[in-house]
Each structure stands twice: as C-alpha cells, then as structure tokens.
C-alpha cells in the first residue's frame, strides 16, 4: 500500500441474510483515504453508507450481516498495514477508538444518560492509554476545551441531559478524538442538528482536522456540506459506488446521471441567482434492496436510460481521466450531449 | 471557514445526578409521600412487633376465643379523666339468645402501664429484651386480658398478631419480588441478548461443518462436544428407562406403541448426534416458557404448587417455600419487560458508541445496557410487591400458605370467615387484618406511581 494511504477498501461486500432474502447492502465498493484527507460518501438513505462505515469498524450486526468479501487495508499508528476484514475481535477492540473513532448521527442518544460527560470521555482514555482515572479526567477537560465547550472543568460533572444537542455532539467529538485516532468516521454527524448548529459543528471538525491532521470519512446525504468539507467524494447508489472523484470536478462537472440528479435537487449556494437551475427531484424511489433492477441499478429512474444497454449488465466503474471514476455505460455520450446543450 | 467557533454558554446548570433529581421529584409527589410514610410506619411496626404486642405471638387463652376488643376506660366512677384502665371480663352464655357474651366486671380496675417489663423476647431474633409498650402485673398474672383489637379463634391477641403477621406479609412481597426479579432479570437478559442470535446446541459429528467447528478452536470445542454427548446420552437413557418401564407393565397393542415410540425417539437422538446442526434460540425458548406460565391461571398454579409443600415443616421453612412458589409463578412478567428493555437499549446509539470506542461486549452490557434498566426495574418492583402480598394473603386465606400458629395477614383474615360468612357480623374486628392488607397494597401502588413519575425518562426535561 502506498505510503500516504491510510485506508484502502477493496471490493468490499457486506450482505445481510434476512428471512426475506439476501440484502446486498454493500456490493463491491472500493475507495481509499490518504493521510490527512477527507473523503465524503454521499447517497440517498439506504444506499449502504452506514453499512460501509460499520464494516470498517467491524461492527456489522451478525447475524444477520456479514462481510462476505473484499479487503479493508488500514495502516495502524504503528505503521503496520492490517486487513481489518480479517482481524479477530480482540485486536479490533484495540483498533476501535484508538486508531479509528466514530461519531454518530444522533447526539441525543449517543451519550449514556446514566454517566457524567467526564466519565464517558475518560472511559475510552483509561481503556486505550492505560491512564489513571484522574489523568484521564484531566485530559477530558482539555478535550472539551479543544472542542470549544466553555468552562470545560465544570462541564465534566454534567450529565448529558443538561446539555443541548450541539453541545452533546461536541462532547461526542471530544470523546472520539480523545485517543488521537488517525481516522475519524463521522456518520451524518449534523443531520439531527439545527442548521446554525450544523455549521458550527462542521467548522469545528474542519478546524480540528487542520490542527490534528487526522483523516475523516465523512458520511452524509447532504450535498451542500460536501463541497466545504471534503477533498474527494464517493457517490453510492444501492450498495455500489457510482462515481468517485475530487470534489471540484464532481461538483462542477458530474458525469453520472445520479450525481447530476442529486446536485440538481439541492440549491446551489455557490452560484449566482441567474445561474441557478430549477430544482428537480430525482423521480422514483430508492430500489428495494432485495430486488435490485437488472443492469445499472439506477436505470428505472434515469432519464438517459437506453434499453438493451443499461439494463443488461452491471456497468463497470471506468476511469474517465484524472482519477474520475464513473459507473455508467453512456457517460461519454451524456457528456457530449450536455456539452451541446450547455 | 474563518469564523470563530463558539458554543453558547447555557446559563449556570447545577450538576445533579439523574437519581438526585428523581429523588426531588419523588418527594414532591404527595401520594407517594403518603404511601412511603404509611409503609414506613408499617415496617417499623413489624420490626418492633414484640414491643407493640402485649403477649408473645402464640400465647393463647382457650376460654377467651373471639373476645371483642377490650374496652379501655378513661374516666373513673365519678366521670373524671384518669389513667386508662381495663376491667376483668367473664365469658357467659346469654340465656335468652344462647350466645356467648363477654361481661365486664369493673370491681377491680387494672391500670394500663406504658413501657413496662413484660414477657421476655429476643429483639431482631438475638437481642434479649423484655420492654413492651403496654402491660402491668395483672397482665402477666392473667387477672385481666388486654385485647386491643379483640382475640382470634384460639383466644390470641389480634393486635399483637397483626404486627407479628406484618413480618411475614410485608417481607414476603420483598423477598418474593427479589427472587422473581433475580430469575426474571436473568432469563430476560438472556432472552434479550440472544434474541435473533441462535446458540449452536450441537453440530452433528458426521456433518461437514463439524470439522470446521473443531478446527476453529480444538480444545474448548472438543469439551463442548463431550458436553452435548453427555446431554444427548442422558436424554436417551431417560427415554430408555421410561420406555422399558412401560414395556414391563404393558402388553398387546399398548406395548407395540410404546416400543415403536421409544425406538423412534432413540433413533432420532442417534440422528441428532451424528448429522444435523442443532441451534436453539434461547429467546424463543424462554419467551414460550413465560407464555405457558402466563396461560395457566395464577391461583390454580399456586394451589397446585402449594400442595407440594410437605405438611408439618417448621413455619420459617414454609415461609421460604411460599416465597419460592410465588416467585416461580411470577418471574415471567419481569422477564418479559426486562427482555423488552434490553432489546431497546441494545439498539441505543450509546451502546454502539461504546463499542465503537473499543469497549468489550461484557463492558457494554454491564456498564451501558444493564444500568439503563435500573429505573425501570425499580418501578416494576414496587408495582410487583403488592401482587405478591396479595398472592400470599390469598394462599394463606385458602389455608395453603403460612399456617397456625405462625401469623400472616392473609391467615388472620381467614379466621374471619372460619365459621361461615355470617360470622363477620358477630366479630367485625376480625376484618382488621384485611384493612392492613388493603392499606399496604394501596401504599405500595402510590409509591410505585410516584417512582414512575419521578424516574420517567420523559420527565427529564
Ligand atoms: N441489520 C440489518 N438487517 C438487514 N438489513 C440491513 C441492516 N442494516 C442495514 N441493512 C440494509 O442495508 C442497506 C443499507 O443501509 P445503510 O447503510 O444504513 O444506509 P444509509 O446509506 O442510509 O446509511 C439498507 O437497504 C438496509 O435495508
Ligand atoms: S448506465 Fe444507463 S441507466 Fe445507468 S446511469 Fe448510465 S445511462 Fe443511466
Ligand atoms: Mg445511515
């Protein structure tokens, strides 16, 4: 693995064996994250984003879920590259929280109401760094200060119910960063927050990344925040990556019809009013994971659909130049068509 | 991305733990306070029963059965207030109605003294003491009898026996709940944690999966295999013994049927050992068991089980057996709610977050899941106790629980109907134990309600 690579996911497959059949929640996803980089994973809900992140942490609920294929290569703090898909539970426990930390969507429920904030941050520090409870609390106060909570020492003895949602998400971030992980997975960290608080939390994460230099796997269904936060984007649809590229080209010139649809369905704040296009939602719904459409899974909703080409074989992920990967058989024609109309 | 990051200070927040706040809310709940207060009095009464009662628990006066409450006189012959005294009582048959009547003979006044030396007893079972609330020399010399709330069918003081009985009636609920809680929490947790995760009970020896199973961790899995074999072997042996027993005493078609069934079962066990992978879903097993228990009417189950208690065992022993029976009948409900709680808490994000921080399964369970069930259990327990008190009363009432000469509220109430329901009219004081049962249950329910309101997560602002 390349020296600057932190994480490389290759052909990851996670299936859920339910009573109704096999749900291929993630079916051959590959991506990588370099050191200090932020990778955004976007897609409608149900596209397999959370399952991907849980697979990296090896927290897929089993049964019914299982990683059925692929590799998750990760460079630990010690420089060793390990395949997380093959680690046993004991070594995964050492990695979780210490090398890779995670923050969740729901700040209201991701802190335990029974313990003080200080106790909860200190728990991980005691666990991974072998510090005494007192030292751990000291460090917890520093972490709270770092994430911008005023009077951190006093706050240590607060209970979660005494804090607002934004404050709690800050606490979650403090907790996640307390052991200095090299990768932070943020699964829709701001979805449950008010818009103003969202902006504050995003800024905080941005700032912390500059200071600490960890990599972030940023999961969201909100394209608005991607451009601000991420260096590269992976767009997922029905368990597969359909487009992957640096943020700038993807957002200036998306090549996959699904990404175009996603972009057209959010207001573009970066464009002046006269350049705004009309917002249009992607027609139809996310397909039932038990009965994915044949060929390109997006074809029933795609306006460039062409019978015989799109619905026969699953399109391959092709490099369209400069590491811009697209999974669409007609991408070149669509580009040309758009070039004409634009 | 250059704006300063700031969090709004939230005003001074006092740091009170969840339980401190709950306690404050609880104290504001008027009914809960009332309930708690009355229960406190009742429990103190049970604790100091020997002190409150003028006579020992089993002291009986055979010729004073069903004597009405002793009249306490406050005024002397001139109508002036004096120290309270009682008169001697004689039992006479009224020659007109042919009823037994108790006639006072106030030629001598027996003054009730307070805090007197009485019949010696052991406080808490081991501290020798003889201080009693009421008494006098006349009481010990049996010149007059003090039955504050009348006497029962053996001429025993009801007032005293109510307090002695409180020891049984008020603790049976707690012990039985504790035991039911233990069983229920254990079963419920197993059920909750293993819901949707069937346990492999055995892997057939000739099954291709067996080799994989053995190679994954040879020694423990070999031991496990021996365990199953012992289990299956034991089962086969039991079937063999039963069937051969039946065969020895039956003939004709019967014998053929037994033989076929027996051989069929043994073959099935042989097949089970050799080929299939057998998994059981602990959750399903436990939940079906609770349903079976719930489907049998409680009283019926209680009566059936009480028949198993041997006669003539010491009262203390009987007491514990009654507790076991009560909790055996009632663990199902607690197990079900516990399972529900665990299932819910298992999916809480903080449980997952703790796992994502590297906490082990055991740590997640003990530190993050079980404590979340505490508030819920506290409320459930308070609401379960009255049920057990009632159940004990019911058992004793129909003569299957605590037995004479020991005392419990249900048993005392039973005496009220001893000679036909109409007897209530003649001796209404025998219903007083019923009032105690009623009050205790009401108070537990008040307290449960108060606790529920105080601990309700939705009340958490
Ligand atoms: N525990 C589970 N059992 C069965 N299916 C699951 C489970 N968890 C997730 N899935 C399936 O995996 C798919 C992807 O889910 P997820 O990764 O949570 O989507 P999202 O992109 O919104 O995070 C969904 O179709 C869902 O049905
Ligand atoms: S492959 Fe066909 S259906 Fe799929 S995105 Fe491309 S054009 Fe649309
Ligand atoms: Mg998700």
PDB file of N, CA and C in Angstrom, chain A residues 24-29 42-49 235-242 258 286-289 291-293 296-298 301 327:
ATOM      1  N   UNK A  24     -27.990  -7.203  -0.319  1.00  0.00           N
ATOM      2  CA  UNK A  24     -26.596  -6.869  -0.624  1.00  0.00           C
ATOM      3  C   UNK A  24     -26.401  -5.387  -0.347  1.00  0.00           C
ATOM      4  N   UNK A  25     -26.252  -5.056   0.946  1.00  0.00           N
ATOM      5  CA  UNK A  25     -26.210  -3.656   1.360  1.00  0.00           C
ATOM      6  C   UNK A  25     -24.999  -2.947   0.780  1.00  0.00           C
ATOM      7  N   UNK A  26     -23.867  -3.649   0.732  1.00  0.00           N
ATOM      8  CA  UNK A  26     -22.673  -3.105   0.092  1.00  0.00           C
ATOM      9  C   UNK A  26     -22.173  -4.206  -0.830  1.00  0.00           C
ATOM     10  N   UNK A  27     -21.993  -3.866  -2.121  1.00  0.00           N
ATOM     11  CA  UNK A  27     -21.704  -4.927  -3.075  1.00  0.00           C
ATOM     12  C   UNK A  27     -20.566  -4.512  -3.991  1.00  0.00           C
ATOM     13  N   UNK A  28     -19.359  -4.638  -3.457  1.00  0.00           N
ATOM     14  CA  UNK A  28     -18.202  -4.331  -4.288  1.00  0.00           C
ATOM     15  C   UNK A  28     -17.838  -2.866  -4.285  1.00  0.00           C
ATOM     16  N   UNK A  29     -17.630  -2.322  -3.109  1.00  0.00           N
ATOM     17  CA  UNK A  29     -17.251  -0.917  -3.017  1.00  0.00           C
ATOM     18  C   UNK A  29     -15.748  -0.808  -2.777  1.00  0.00           C
ATOM     19  N   UNK A  42     -21.482  10.049  -0.207  1.00  0.00           N
ATOM     20  CA  UNK A  42     -22.844  10.576  -0.279  1.00  0.00           C
ATOM     21  C   UNK A  42     -23.760   9.586  -0.981  1.00  0.00           C
ATOM     22  N   UNK A  43     -25.024   9.805  -0.814  1.00  0.00           N
ATOM     23  CA  UNK A  43     -26.028   8.926  -1.420  1.00  0.00           C
ATOM     24  C   UNK A  43     -27.304   9.029  -0.615  1.00  0.00           C
ATOM     25  N   UNK A  44     -28.401   8.660  -1.277  1.00  0.00           N
ATOM     26  CA  UNK A  44     -29.680   8.693  -0.570  1.00  0.00           C
ATOM     27  C   UNK A  44     -29.654   7.696   0.574  1.00  0.00           C
ATOM     28  N   UNK A  45     -30.595   7.830   1.491  1.00  0.00           N
ATOM     29  CA  UNK A  45     -30.550   6.887   2.615  1.00  0.00           C
ATOM     30  C   UNK A  45     -30.912   5.503   2.099  1.00  0.00           C
ATOM     31  N   UNK A  46     -30.250   4.494   2.669  1.00  0.00           N
ATOM     32  CA  UNK A  46     -30.435   3.127   2.204  1.00  0.00           C
ATOM     33  C   UNK A  46     -29.432   2.721   1.146  1.00  0.00           C
ATOM     34  N   UNK A  47     -28.510   3.629   0.813  1.00  0.00           N
ATOM     35  CA  UNK A  47     -27.579   3.279  -0.255  1.00  0.00           C
ATOM     36  C   UNK A  47     -26.376   2.494   0.266  1.00  0.00           C
ATOM     37  N   UNK A  48     -26.278   2.322   1.597  1.00  0.00           N
ATOM     38  CA  UNK A  48     -25.202   1.490   2.128  1.00  0.00           C
ATOM     39  C   UNK A  48     -24.054   2.266   2.748  1.00  0.00           C
ATOM     40  N   UNK A  49     -24.249   3.540   3.009  1.00  0.00           N
ATOM     41  CA  UNK A  49     -23.174   4.351   3.579  1.00  0.00           C
ATOM     42  C   UNK A  49     -22.827   3.901   4.988  1.00  0.00           C
ATOM     43  N   UNK A 235     -19.799   8.669  -4.533  1.00  0.00           N
ATOM     44  CA  UNK A 235     -21.255   8.682  -4.563  1.00  0.00           C
ATOM     45  C   UNK A 235     -21.720   7.239  -4.604  1.00  0.00           C
ATOM     46  N   UNK A 236     -22.593   6.877  -3.669  1.00  0.00           N
ATOM     47  CA  UNK A 236     -23.062   5.492  -3.619  1.00  0.00           C
ATOM     48  C   UNK A 236     -24.518   5.400  -4.046  1.00  0.00           C
ATOM     49  N   UNK A 237     -24.824   4.327  -4.743  1.00  0.00           N
ATOM     50  CA  UNK A 237     -26.214   4.055  -5.072  1.00  0.00           C
ATOM     51  C   UNK A 237     -26.457   2.565  -4.959  1.00  0.00           C
ATOM     52  N   UNK A 238     -27.435   2.181  -4.153  1.00  0.00           N
ATOM     53  CA  UNK A 238     -27.823   0.769  -3.989  1.00  0.00           C
ATOM     54  C   UNK A 238     -26.622  -0.139  -3.740  1.00  0.00           C
ATOM     55  N   UNK A 239     -25.758   0.277  -2.826  1.00  0.00           N
ATOM     56  CA  UNK A 239     -24.667  -0.598  -2.406  1.00  0.00           C
ATOM     57  C   UNK A 239     -23.437  -0.565  -3.290  1.00  0.00           C
ATOM     58  N   UNK A 240     -23.442   0.281  -4.309  1.00  0.00           N
ATOM     59  CA  UNK A 240     -22.249   0.364  -5.159  1.00  0.00           C
ATOM     60  C   UNK A 240     -21.820   1.817  -5.303  1.00  0.00           C
ATOM     61  N   UNK A 241     -20.515   1.995  -5.536  1.00  0.00           N
ATOM     62  CA  UNK A 241     -20.037   3.338  -5.832  1.00  0.00           C
ATOM     63  C   UNK A 241     -20.358   3.621  -7.288  1.00  0.00           C
ATOM     64  N   UNK A 242     -21.001   4.767  -7.576  1.00  0.00           N
ATOM     65  CA  UNK A 242     -21.308   5.062  -8.973  1.00  0.00           C
ATOM     66  C   UNK A 242     -20.420   6.167  -9.520  1.00  0.00           C
ATOM     67  N   UNK A 258     -26.906   9.966 -11.827  1.00  0.00           N
ATOM     68  CA  UNK A 258     -27.425  10.002 -10.459  1.00  0.00           C
ATOM     69  C   UNK A 258     -26.850  11.203  -9.703  1.00  0.00           C
ATOM     70  N   UNK A 286     -35.709   4.916  -4.090  1.00  0.00           N
ATOM     71  CA  UNK A 286     -34.581   4.006  -3.946  1.00  0.00           C
ATOM     72  C   UNK A 286     -35.111   2.587  -4.144  1.00  0.00           C
ATOM     73  N   UNK A 287     -34.422   1.762  -4.924  1.00  0.00           N
ATOM     74  CA  UNK A 287     -34.974   0.424  -5.190  1.00  0.00           C
ATOM     75  C   UNK A 287     -34.960  -0.450  -3.943  1.00  0.00           C
ATOM     76  N   UNK A 288     -35.855  -1.416  -3.919  1.00  0.00           N
ATOM     77  CA  UNK A 288     -35.895  -2.404  -2.849  1.00  0.00           C
ATOM     78  C   UNK A 288     -34.602  -3.220  -2.893  1.00  0.00           C
ATOM     79  N   UNK A 289     -33.844  -3.214  -1.803  1.00  0.00           N
ATOM     80  CA  UNK A 289     -32.539  -3.890  -1.837  1.00  0.00           C
ATOM     81  C   UNK A 289     -32.647  -5.386  -2.114  1.00  0.00           C
ATOM     82  N   UNK A 291     -34.658  -6.659  -4.379  1.00  0.00           N
ATOM     83  CA  UNK A 291     -34.930  -6.873  -5.804  1.00  0.00           C
ATOM     84  C   UNK A 291     -34.349  -5.707  -6.588  1.00  0.00           C
ATOM     85  N   UNK A 292     -33.041  -5.713  -6.713  1.00  0.00           N
ATOM     86  CA  UNK A 292     -32.411  -4.606  -7.429  1.00  0.00           C
ATOM     87  C   UNK A 292     -32.702  -4.752  -8.917  1.00  0.00           C
ATOM     88  N   UNK A 293     -32.885  -3.621  -9.604  1.00  0.00           N
ATOM     89  CA  UNK A 293     -33.119  -3.685 -11.050  1.00  0.00           C
ATOM     90  C   UNK A 293     -31.914  -4.323 -11.740  1.00  0.00           C
ATOM     91  N   UNK A 296     -27.734  -1.593 -14.702  1.00  0.00           N
ATOM     92  CA  UNK A 296     -27.481  -0.431 -13.870  1.00  0.00           C
ATOM     93  C   UNK A 296     -28.660  -0.271 -12.915  1.00  0.00           C
ATOM     94  N   UNK A 297     -28.370  -0.306 -11.612  1.00  0.00           N
ATOM     95  CA  UNK A 297     -29.459  -0.297 -10.627  1.00  0.00           C
ATOM     96  C   UNK A 297     -30.249   1.003 -10.676  1.00  0.00           C
ATOM     97  N   UNK A 298     -29.663   2.015 -11.302  1.00  0.00           N
ATOM     98  CA  UNK A 298     -30.321   3.317 -11.359  1.00  0.00           C
ATOM     99  C   UNK A 298     -31.254   3.435 -12.566  1.00  0.00           C
ATOM    100  N   UNK A 301     -34.839   5.023 -12.919  1.00  0.00           N
ATOM    101  CA  UNK A 301     -35.034   6.426 -12.576  1.00  0.00           C
ATOM    102  C   UNK A 301     -34.214   7.346 -13.484  1.00  0.00           C
ATOM    103  N   UNK A 327     -19.543   4.944 -13.045  1.00  0.00           N
ATOM    104  CA  UNK A 327     -20.130   3.653 -13.373  1.00  0.00           C
ATOM    105  C   UNK A 327     -21.385   3.892 -14.223  1.00  0.00           C
TER     106      UNK A 327
END
